[in-house]
Amino acid sequence: MRVIALTVALTFTMSGVAMPSPAGSPVAADSVHLPFSIADLTIPAEYGTVRLGPEADGDRGKSGSPSSSIPYSSSRSIILIQDAHAVNDAQENIRRIIDHLQSRQMADLVLLEGAKGKLDPVLLRTYPDARRRTKVASEYLERAELTGAEAAAVLNNAEGSFEGLEDWPLYSENFFAYQAAQDEKSDIHRKLAVFRTELDRKSSLKISASLREFLKYWSDFRSERISLMDLLFYLQRFATLGKKDAGYDELSRLLDSLGYEKSGAGQALEPAVRRIAEEFKSKFTRGLNARDQTNFIMNYQRFMTGQMSAGEMLSYLVRFGAERGHQLKMTPEIRRLLGHSQTLSEIKGSRLFNELNRFLPEAAESLVRSHEELGILRSYEKLFILESLASLELTHEMLLQYQREPEAYLGLTGDPELGKSLVPAIEFYQAALRRDLSLYEKVRRIPAEVRTVVLVAGGFHTNGLERLLRENGESYAV
């Protein structure tokens, strides 16, 4: 086991420092496939969701001149997979999504943000004991020492072509800016906390009780004093603002799901889920290894004692059965419960957070009754963005808000030293935006015979790459 584990570590370490081949180097002739319509792209619901970009030909004329000087190629389809770094379930889903795409000839080339050069997993793929190879790779995945894309290169049936896409000097610049920003983070948050205390004191008698309550929920959520679920339950009173047709697809779906859970409809199906769980227990537990058996019994007992909801248990049983080639037979009612449970268990998606960051100011403004209250609300909004900037947790939309009037943000607290302290964080985002463009330009340089490109990137870069793809009329999906 130690030898295998060391081999895994050495293989990927050597891949990272080896002389890279150019991103988009031609793939083998037998791996090049006919183009498919991006509109036909689907993935199993348990792996995630698909959001289609506008059709390239129809949208290109609306977006003006391309923002890149590299020749445009409308014959290529680009599939962005949004990564959630170091989240085990997300990494396993990424591996499965890539496997799903490969099995349908939709992944001529898989490109990785945060890596450089061609991945060479031949030594691991040819290891004769497939069971042990899978076990070791899974353990590395659980420890967040192997990404989903790297696991796909090792474990998936199709060999595939995997390449890191980074400009390493630019990546290094971004990394060093990150380290410098971390050094300033605590001091900035201390200064902002002092300002926040004073803002709370001054505003307490100047704003309505409803706006004060809203700001407390917003602030407590940001400080992780309440969960996202708690915030969403509170936001249900603003559900009319969060309609799907207002651009809040994910938020609308979640608010509807929470209403379903609160209605008790999920509890009504608990006996049916209990029967399914008991059937699984009698059929499968005897053949499990000690670790998987313990995990199943633990979840089974949590459900039977009321510590796990019917929806959560159903989601677990679907995953458990799928891993063992057993497809759960579901009534329409059970299927609906599963859909709501999955919605509730996947609330940390970047798209949802983007929608929340747009929705919260809109909902708060609906409570404003005077110019004075509006001014106070704007101060809190700027404060929240400064906190996110210091923590390097800005979304693209939040960064754009800051860039429109940086002086207003830096002058918010009246501390002339704040701007100096935030320089590394600002440099971090400047480098991150340049990386977005660098990644995209490398994608555009890929040879024309590569018809379908899969690009795995973190949430911030996914948003930036999607904007560039949309502006240049590319055919893409996320």
PDB file of N, CA, C and O in Angstrom, residues 7 11 120-130 133 153-156 159:
ATOM      1  N   THR A   7       3.701   5.988  -5.244  1.00  0.00           N
ATOM      2  CA  THR A   7       3.648   6.089  -6.699  1.00  0.00           C
ATOM      3  C   THR A   7       2.674   7.164  -7.132  1.00  0.00           C
ATOM      4  O   THR A   7       2.944   7.958  -8.029  1.00  0.00           O
ATOM      5  N   THR A  11       3.917  10.346  -9.172  1.00  0.00           N
ATOM      6  CA  THR A  11       3.434  10.500 -10.546  1.00  0.00           C
ATOM      7  C   THR A  11       2.922  11.898 -10.780  1.00  0.00           C
ATOM      8  O   THR A  11       3.286  12.567 -11.746  1.00  0.00           O
ATOM      9  N   ASP A 120       0.289  12.653 -17.143  1.00  0.00           N
ATOM     10  CA  ASP A 120       0.695  11.357 -17.672  1.00  0.00           C
ATOM     11  C   ASP A 120       0.423  10.276 -16.622  1.00  0.00           C
ATOM     12  O   ASP A 120       1.298   9.935 -15.818  1.00  0.00           O
ATOM     13  N   PRO A 121      -0.790   9.711 -16.617  1.00  0.00           N
ATOM     14  CA  PRO A 121      -1.149   8.720 -15.605  1.00  0.00           C
ATOM     15  C   PRO A 121      -0.905   7.271 -16.037  1.00  0.00           C
ATOM     16  O   PRO A 121      -1.479   6.354 -15.458  1.00  0.00           O
ATOM     17  N   VAL A 122      -0.071   7.065 -17.054  1.00  0.00           N
ATOM     18  CA  VAL A 122       0.091   5.723 -17.633  1.00  0.00           C
ATOM     19  C   VAL A 122       0.508   4.712 -16.575  1.00  0.00           C
ATOM     20  O   VAL A 122      -0.020   3.595 -16.511  1.00  0.00           O
ATOM     21  N   LEU A 123       1.444   5.071 -15.710  1.00  0.00           N
ATOM     22  CA  LEU A 123       1.939   4.126 -14.705  1.00  0.00           C
ATOM     23  C   LEU A 123       0.806   3.651 -13.800  1.00  0.00           C
ATOM     24  O   LEU A 123       0.717   2.465 -13.461  1.00  0.00           O
ATOM     25  N   LEU A 124      -0.069   4.560 -13.430  1.00  0.00           N
ATOM     26  CA  LEU A 124      -1.177   4.199 -12.547  1.00  0.00           C
ATOM     27  C   LEU A 124      -2.280   3.455 -13.292  1.00  0.00           C
ATOM     28  O   LEU A 124      -2.864   2.505 -12.762  1.00  0.00           O
ATOM     29  N   ARG A 125      -2.578   3.881 -14.518  1.00  0.00           N
ATOM     30  CA  ARG A 125      -3.644   3.224 -15.281  1.00  0.00           C
ATOM     31  C   ARG A 125      -3.292   1.774 -15.607  1.00  0.00           C
ATOM     32  O   ARG A 125      -4.194   0.939 -15.750  1.00  0.00           O
ATOM     33  N   THR A 126      -2.015   1.478 -15.740  1.00  0.00           N
ATOM     34  CA  THR A 126      -1.598   0.122 -16.105  1.00  0.00           C
ATOM     35  C   THR A 126      -1.275  -0.742 -14.895  1.00  0.00           C
ATOM     36  O   THR A 126      -0.861  -1.893 -15.056  1.00  0.00           O
ATOM     37  N   TYR A 127      -1.469  -0.196 -13.697  1.00  0.00           N
ATOM     38  CA  TYR A 127      -1.236  -1.013 -12.500  1.00  0.00           C
ATOM     39  C   TYR A 127      -2.197  -2.201 -12.527  1.00  0.00           C
ATOM     40  O   TYR A 127      -3.403  -2.024 -12.724  1.00  0.00           O
ATOM     41  N   PRO A 128      -1.722  -3.421 -12.346  1.00  0.00           N
ATOM     42  CA  PRO A 128      -2.544  -4.606 -12.619  1.00  0.00           C
ATOM     43  C   PRO A 128      -3.712  -4.823 -11.666  1.00  0.00           C
ATOM     44  O   PRO A 128      -4.689  -5.471 -12.041  1.00  0.00           O
ATOM     45  N   ASP A 129      -3.626  -4.327 -10.448  1.00  0.00           N
ATOM     46  CA  ASP A 129      -4.692  -4.560  -9.474  1.00  0.00           C
ATOM     47  C   ASP A 129      -5.657  -3.376  -9.508  1.00  0.00           C
ATOM     48  O   ASP A 129      -5.470  -2.366  -8.818  1.00  0.00           O
ATOM     49  N   ALA A 130      -6.718  -3.486 -10.319  1.00  0.00           N
ATOM     50  CA  ALA A 130      -7.642  -2.375 -10.498  1.00  0.00           C
ATOM     51  C   ALA A 130      -8.356  -2.018  -9.196  1.00  0.00           C
ATOM     52  O   ALA A 130      -8.608  -0.838  -8.914  1.00  0.00           O
ATOM     53  N   ARG A 133      -5.998  -0.027  -7.039  1.00  0.00           N
ATOM     54  CA  ARG A 133      -5.787   1.299  -7.651  1.00  0.00           C
ATOM     55  C   ARG A 133      -6.958   2.228  -7.332  1.00  0.00           C
ATOM     56  O   ARG A 133      -6.763   3.368  -6.953  1.00  0.00           O
ATOM     57  N   ALA A 153      -8.424  10.965 -14.837  1.00  0.00           N
ATOM     58  CA  ALA A 153      -7.313  10.536 -15.687  1.00  0.00           C
ATOM     59  C   ALA A 153      -6.823   9.144 -15.302  1.00  0.00           C
ATOM     60  O   ALA A 153      -6.375   8.369 -16.155  1.00  0.00           O
ATOM     61  N   VAL A 154      -6.950   8.803 -14.013  1.00  0.00           N
ATOM     62  CA  VAL A 154      -6.455   7.516 -13.521  1.00  0.00           C
ATOM     63  C   VAL A 154      -7.521   6.428 -13.593  1.00  0.00           C
ATOM     64  O   VAL A 154      -7.238   5.295 -13.997  1.00  0.00           O
ATOM     65  N   LEU A 155      -8.757   6.752 -13.239  1.00  0.00           N
ATOM     66  CA  LEU A 155      -9.768   5.723 -12.998  1.00  0.00           C
ATOM     67  C   LEU A 155     -10.775   5.522 -14.113  1.00  0.00           C
ATOM     68  O   LEU A 155     -11.347   4.431 -14.235  1.00  0.00           O
ATOM     69  N   ASN A 156     -11.057   6.544 -14.903  1.00  0.00           N
ATOM     70  CA  ASN A 156     -12.113   6.409 -15.914  1.00  0.00           C
ATOM     71  C   ASN A 156     -11.740   5.381 -16.976  1.00  0.00           C
ATOM     72  O   ASN A 156     -10.553   5.156 -17.259  1.00  0.00           O
ATOM     73  N   GLU A 159      -9.145   6.647 -21.743  1.00  0.00           N
ATOM     74  CA  GLU A 159      -7.859   7.226 -21.357  1.00  0.00           C
ATOM     75  C   GLU A 159      -7.927   8.751 -21.344  1.00  0.00           C
ATOM     76  O   GLU A 159      -7.525   9.400 -20.392  1.00  0.00           O
TER      77      GLU A 159
END
